[in-house]
């Protein structure tokens, strides 16, 4: 009984939805001369409209679905020498980025001084100092994560 109840409710819902979709449309003239479209014609001034049935046409297959079939042979082929050269270029770019991030990290750590950087002249207020310390700490953490991500990307290339 409990297994058939959801199926019965679904069937009733779909039947009600179908009845709603096939309902008639009435155009009613208001006393001020405006037209009003309704799904019920409960007054004398309403006339039922004869509308053609709604037709549906399936859409053509999309280009994405065709590309996923594997039947598209227009995809460019790259020879192994060109691909190796591109991989080497990519490796060099990543290595340069790691070097730049490591230099940035050393400068940030030197300024951060393990959470106790020197106070600057415009930081007479302790809250401004704490704000700068927190900002430096976040910047150090972000730079370390960048270095880790770059090294992970380099290891994926090898």
PDB file of C-alpha atoms in Angstrom:
ATOM      1  CA  UNK A   1       0.000   0.000   0.000  1.00  0.00           C
ATOM      2  CA  UNK A   2       2.796   2.436   0.894  1.00  0.00           C
ATOM      3  CA  UNK A   3       4.673   1.693  -2.311  1.00  0.00           C
ATOM      4  CA  UNK A   4       1.644   2.291  -4.519  1.00  0.00           C
ATOM      5  CA  UNK A   5       0.613   5.529  -2.808  1.00  0.00           C
ATOM      6  CA  UNK A   6       3.414   7.680  -4.320  1.00  0.00           C
ATOM      7  CA  UNK A   7       2.755   6.175  -7.739  1.00  0.00           C
ATOM      8  CA  UNK A   8      -0.973   6.891  -7.389  1.00  0.00           C
ATOM      9  CA  UNK A   9      -0.294  10.470  -6.321  1.00  0.00           C
ATOM     10  CA  UNK A  10       2.040  10.955  -9.264  1.00  0.00           C
ATOM     11  CA  UNK A  11      -0.601   9.592 -11.638  1.00  0.00           C
ATOM     12  CA  UNK A  12      -3.237  11.960 -10.206  1.00  0.00           C
ATOM     13  CA  UNK A  13      -0.859  14.904 -10.502  1.00  0.00           C
ATOM     14  CA  UNK A  14      -0.034  14.131 -14.130  1.00  0.00           C
ATOM     15  CA  UNK A  15      -3.718  13.694 -14.965  1.00  0.00           C
ATOM     16  CA  UNK A  16      -4.537  17.043 -13.361  1.00  0.00           C
ATOM     17  CA  UNK A  17      -1.653  18.659 -15.218  1.00  0.00           C
ATOM     18  CA  UNK A  18      -2.866  17.211 -18.507  1.00  0.00           C
ATOM     19  CA  UNK A  19      -6.404  18.476 -17.910  1.00  0.00           C
ATOM     20  CA  UNK A  20      -5.049  21.913 -17.120  1.00  0.00           C
ATOM     21  CA  UNK A  21      -2.968  21.946 -20.286  1.00  0.00           C
ATOM     22  CA  UNK A  22      -5.984  21.065 -22.446  1.00  0.00           C
ATOM     23  CA  UNK A  23      -8.357  23.587 -20.866  1.00  0.00           C
ATOM     24  CA  UNK A  24     -10.237  26.089 -23.000  1.00  0.00           C
ATOM     25  CA  UNK A  25      -9.456  29.773 -23.251  1.00  0.00           C
ATOM     26  CA  UNK A  26     -12.179  32.410 -23.160  1.00  0.00           C
ATOM     27  CA  UNK A  27     -12.034  36.068 -24.135  1.00  0.00           C
ATOM     28  CA  UNK A  28     -14.304  38.299 -22.044  1.00  0.00           C
ATOM     29  CA  UNK A  29     -15.286  41.888 -22.818  1.00  0.00           C
ATOM     30  CA  UNK A  30     -15.272  44.114 -19.744  1.00  0.00           C
ATOM     31  CA  UNK A  31     -17.803  46.950 -19.307  1.00  0.00           C
ATOM     32  CA  UNK A  32     -15.055  49.504 -20.012  1.00  0.00           C
ATOM     33  CA  UNK A  33     -14.299  47.833 -23.379  1.00  0.00           C
ATOM     34  CA  UNK A  34     -11.086  46.001 -22.503  1.00  0.00           C
ATOM     35  CA  UNK A  35     -10.523  42.341 -23.313  1.00  0.00           C
ATOM     36  CA  UNK A  36      -9.670  39.852 -20.627  1.00  0.00           C
ATOM     37  CA  UNK A  37      -8.452  36.314 -21.315  1.00  0.00           C
ATOM     38  CA  UNK A  38      -9.549  33.611 -18.861  1.00  0.00           C
ATOM     39  CA  UNK A  39      -9.574  29.865 -18.493  1.00  0.00           C
ATOM     40  CA  UNK A  40     -13.231  29.943 -17.396  1.00  0.00           C
ATOM     41  CA  UNK A  41     -16.173  31.509 -19.228  1.00  0.00           C
ATOM     42  CA  UNK A  42     -18.537  32.102 -16.328  1.00  0.00           C
ATOM     43  CA  UNK A  43     -20.130  35.346 -17.580  1.00  0.00           C
ATOM     44  CA  UNK A  44     -22.326  36.229 -20.574  1.00  0.00           C
ATOM     45  CA  UNK A  45     -19.719  38.469 -22.154  1.00  0.00           C
ATOM     46  CA  UNK A  46     -17.240  35.584 -22.591  1.00  0.00           C
ATOM     47  CA  UNK A  47     -16.670  33.692 -25.836  1.00  0.00           C
ATOM     48  CA  UNK A  48     -14.692  30.502 -26.203  1.00  0.00           C
ATOM     49  CA  UNK A  49     -11.673  30.769 -28.505  1.00  0.00           C
ATOM     50  CA  UNK A  50     -11.022  28.031 -31.043  1.00  0.00           C
ATOM     51  CA  UNK A  51      -7.272  27.614 -30.943  1.00  0.00           C
ATOM     52  CA  UNK A  52      -5.249  25.007 -32.812  1.00  0.00           C
ATOM     53  CA  UNK A  53      -3.666  22.292 -30.706  1.00  0.00           C
ATOM     54  CA  UNK A  54      -0.133  22.858 -29.525  1.00  0.00           C
ATOM     55  CA  UNK A  55       2.351  20.913 -31.587  1.00  0.00           C
ATOM     56  CA  UNK A  56       5.825  19.998 -30.484  1.00  0.00           C
ATOM     57  CA  UNK A  57       8.841  19.363 -32.668  1.00  0.00           C
ATOM     58  CA  UNK A  58      11.990  17.785 -31.267  1.00  0.00           C
ATOM     59  CA  UNK A  59      15.063  19.965 -31.563  1.00  0.00           C
ATOM     60  CA  UNK A  60      17.911  18.912 -33.839  1.00  0.00           C
ATOM     61  CA  UNK A  61      20.952  17.329 -32.235  1.00  0.00           C
ATOM     62  CA  UNK A  62      23.293  19.906 -30.845  1.00  0.00           C
ATOM     63  CA  UNK A  63      26.855  20.383 -32.049  1.00  0.00           C
ATOM     64  CA  UNK A  64      28.144  19.400 -28.597  1.00  0.00           C
ATOM     65  CA  UNK A  65      26.426  16.021 -28.798  1.00  0.00           C
ATOM     66  CA  UNK A  66      27.899  15.440 -32.252  1.00  0.00           C
ATOM     67  CA  UNK A  67      31.398  16.323 -31.002  1.00  0.00           C
ATOM     68  CA  UNK A  68      31.084  13.869 -28.119  1.00  0.00           C
ATOM     69  CA  UNK A  69      30.282  11.002 -30.495  1.00  0.00           C
ATOM     70  CA  UNK A  70      33.901  10.738 -31.582  1.00  0.00           C
ATOM     71  CA  UNK A  71      32.831  10.798 -35.237  1.00  0.00           C
ATOM     72  CA  UNK A  72      34.266  14.274 -35.786  1.00  0.00           C
ATOM     73  CA  UNK A  73      37.609  13.715 -37.533  1.00  0.00           C
ATOM     74  CA  UNK A  74      38.358  17.407 -38.118  1.00  0.00           C
ATOM     75  CA  UNK A  75      40.111  17.782 -34.744  1.00  0.00           C
ATOM     76  CA  UNK A  76      43.678  18.964 -35.413  1.00  0.00           C
ATOM     77  CA  UNK A  77      46.538  16.535 -34.879  1.00  0.00           C
ATOM     78  CA  UNK A  78      49.809  17.771 -33.415  1.00  0.00           C
ATOM     79  CA  UNK A  79      53.080  15.978 -34.012  1.00  0.00           C
ATOM     80  CA  UNK A  80      55.055  14.835 -30.976  1.00  0.00           C
ATOM     81  CA  UNK A  81      57.922  17.319 -31.493  1.00  0.00           C
ATOM     82  CA  UNK A  82      55.538  20.297 -31.386  1.00  0.00           C
ATOM     83  CA  UNK A  83      53.788  18.915 -28.326  1.00  0.00           C
ATOM     84  CA  UNK A  84      57.086  18.351 -26.506  1.00  0.00           C
ATOM     85  CA  UNK A  85      58.159  21.899 -27.309  1.00  0.00           C
ATOM     86  CA  UNK A  86      54.860  23.230 -25.954  1.00  0.00           C
ATOM     87  CA  UNK A  87      55.245  21.133 -22.805  1.00  0.00           C
ATOM     88  CA  UNK A  88      58.767  22.467 -22.308  1.00  0.00           C
ATOM     89  CA  UNK A  89      57.534  26.041 -22.748  1.00  0.00           C
ATOM     90  CA  UNK A  90      54.788  25.410 -20.239  1.00  0.00           C
ATOM     91  CA  UNK A  91      57.267  23.881 -17.793  1.00  0.00           C
ATOM     92  CA  UNK A  92      59.551  26.916 -18.146  1.00  0.00           C
ATOM     93  CA  UNK A  93      56.660  29.316 -17.529  1.00  0.00           C
ATOM     94  CA  UNK A  94      55.617  27.398 -14.421  1.00  0.00           C
ATOM     95  CA  UNK A  95      59.192  27.306 -13.120  1.00  0.00           C
ATOM     96  CA  UNK A  96      59.458  31.088 -13.606  1.00  0.00           C
ATOM     97  CA  UNK A  97      56.201  31.562 -11.704  1.00  0.00           C
ATOM     98  CA  UNK A  98      57.453  29.369  -8.842  1.00  0.00           C
ATOM     99  CA  UNK A  99      60.689  31.371  -8.668  1.00  0.00           C
ATOM    100  CA  UNK A 100      58.737  34.659  -8.604  1.00  0.00           C
ATOM    101  CA  UNK A 101      56.378  33.403  -5.884  1.00  0.00           C
ATOM    102  CA  UNK A 102      59.304  32.120  -3.781  1.00  0.00           C
ATOM    103  CA  UNK A 103      61.011  35.522  -4.004  1.00  0.00           C
ATOM    104  CA  UNK A 104      57.749  37.188  -2.992  1.00  0.00           C
ATOM    105  CA  UNK A 105      57.404  34.758  -0.068  1.00  0.00           C
ATOM    106  CA  UNK A 106      60.921  35.500   1.205  1.00  0.00           C
ATOM    107  CA  UNK A 107      60.215  39.261   1.139  1.00  0.00           C
ATOM    108  CA  UNK A 108      56.876  38.743   2.929  1.00  0.00           C
ATOM    109  CA  UNK A 109      58.422  36.503   5.605  1.00  0.00           C
ATOM    110  CA  UNK A 110      61.194  39.019   6.183  1.00  0.00           C
ATOM    111  CA  UNK A 111      58.579  41.746   6.694  1.00  0.00           C
ATOM    112  CA  UNK A 112      56.246  39.509   8.746  1.00  0.00           C
ATOM    113  CA  UNK A 113      58.999  38.428  11.218  1.00  0.00           C
ATOM    114  CA  UNK A 114      57.005  35.495  12.666  1.00  0.00           C
ATOM    115  CA  UNK A 115      53.968  37.595  13.481  1.00  0.00           C
ATOM    116  CA  UNK A 116      55.810  40.560  15.008  1.00  0.00           C
ATOM    117  CA  UNK A 117      56.640  43.015  12.225  1.00  0.00           C
ATOM    118  CA  UNK A 118      58.066  46.402  13.066  1.00  0.00           C
ATOM    119  CA  UNK A 119      55.552  49.159  13.542  1.00  0.00           C
ATOM    120  CA  UNK A 120      55.403  51.796  10.886  1.00  0.00           C
ATOM    121  CA  UNK A 121      55.151  55.539  11.601  1.00  0.00           C
ATOM    122  CA  UNK A 122      51.493  55.753  10.599  1.00  0.00           C
ATOM    123  CA  UNK A 123      50.497  52.903  12.940  1.00  0.00           C
ATOM    124  CA  UNK A 124      50.154  54.753  16.250  1.00  0.00           C
ATOM    125  CA  UNK A 125      46.802  53.022  16.615  1.00  0.00           C
ATOM    126  CA  UNK A 126      47.277  49.375  17.691  1.00  0.00           C
ATOM    127  CA  UNK A 127      44.248  48.286  15.642  1.00  0.00           C
ATOM    128  CA  UNK A 128      45.932  49.458  12.424  1.00  0.00           C
ATOM    129  CA  UNK A 129      49.035  47.481  13.372  1.00  0.00           C
ATOM    130  CA  UNK A 130      46.965  44.348  14.051  1.00  0.00           C
ATOM    131  CA  UNK A 131      45.175  44.827  10.735  1.00  0.00           C
ATOM    132  CA  UNK A 132      48.491  44.988   8.871  1.00  0.00           C
ATOM    133  CA  UNK A 133      49.799  41.909  10.718  1.00  0.00           C
ATOM    134  CA  UNK A 134      46.669  39.954   9.770  1.00  0.00           C
ATOM    135  CA  UNK A 135      46.979  41.112   6.164  1.00  0.00           C
ATOM    136  CA  UNK A 136      50.633  40.020   6.048  1.00  0.00           C
ATOM    137  CA  UNK A 137      49.758  36.633   7.557  1.00  0.00           C
ATOM    138  CA  UNK A 138      47.045  36.101   4.905  1.00  0.00           C
ATOM    139  CA  UNK A 139      49.429  37.148   2.153  1.00  0.00           C
ATOM    140  CA  UNK A 140      52.090  34.704   3.358  1.00  0.00           C
ATOM    141  CA  UNK A 141      49.553  31.858   3.490  1.00  0.00           C
ATOM    142  CA  UNK A 142      48.218  32.718   0.024  1.00  0.00           C
ATOM    143  CA  UNK A 143      51.719  32.814  -1.459  1.00  0.00           C
ATOM    144  CA  UNK A 144      52.578  29.444   0.110  1.00  0.00           C
ATOM    145  CA  UNK A 145      49.400  27.941  -1.369  1.00  0.00           C
ATOM    146  CA  UNK A 146      50.289  29.399  -4.778  1.00  0.00           C
ATOM    147  CA  UNK A 147      53.721  27.770  -4.608  1.00  0.00           C
ATOM    148  CA  UNK A 148      52.182  24.423  -3.647  1.00  0.00           C
ATOM    149  CA  UNK A 149      49.697  24.635  -6.525  1.00  0.00           C
ATOM    150  CA  UNK A 150      52.418  25.508  -9.033  1.00  0.00           C
ATOM    151  CA  UNK A 151      54.598  22.621  -7.851  1.00  0.00           C
ATOM    152  CA  UNK A 152      51.621  20.264  -8.099  1.00  0.00           C
ATOM    153  CA  UNK A 153      51.043  21.463 -11.676  1.00  0.00           C
ATOM    154  CA  UNK A 154      54.721  20.879 -12.502  1.00  0.00           C
ATOM    155  CA  UNK A 155      54.563  17.361 -11.073  1.00  0.00           C
ATOM    156  CA  UNK A 156      51.516  16.668 -13.285  1.00  0.00           C
ATOM    157  CA  UNK A 157      53.562  17.584 -16.353  1.00  0.00           C
ATOM    158  CA  UNK A 158      56.366  15.102 -15.632  1.00  0.00           C
TER     159      UNK A 158
END
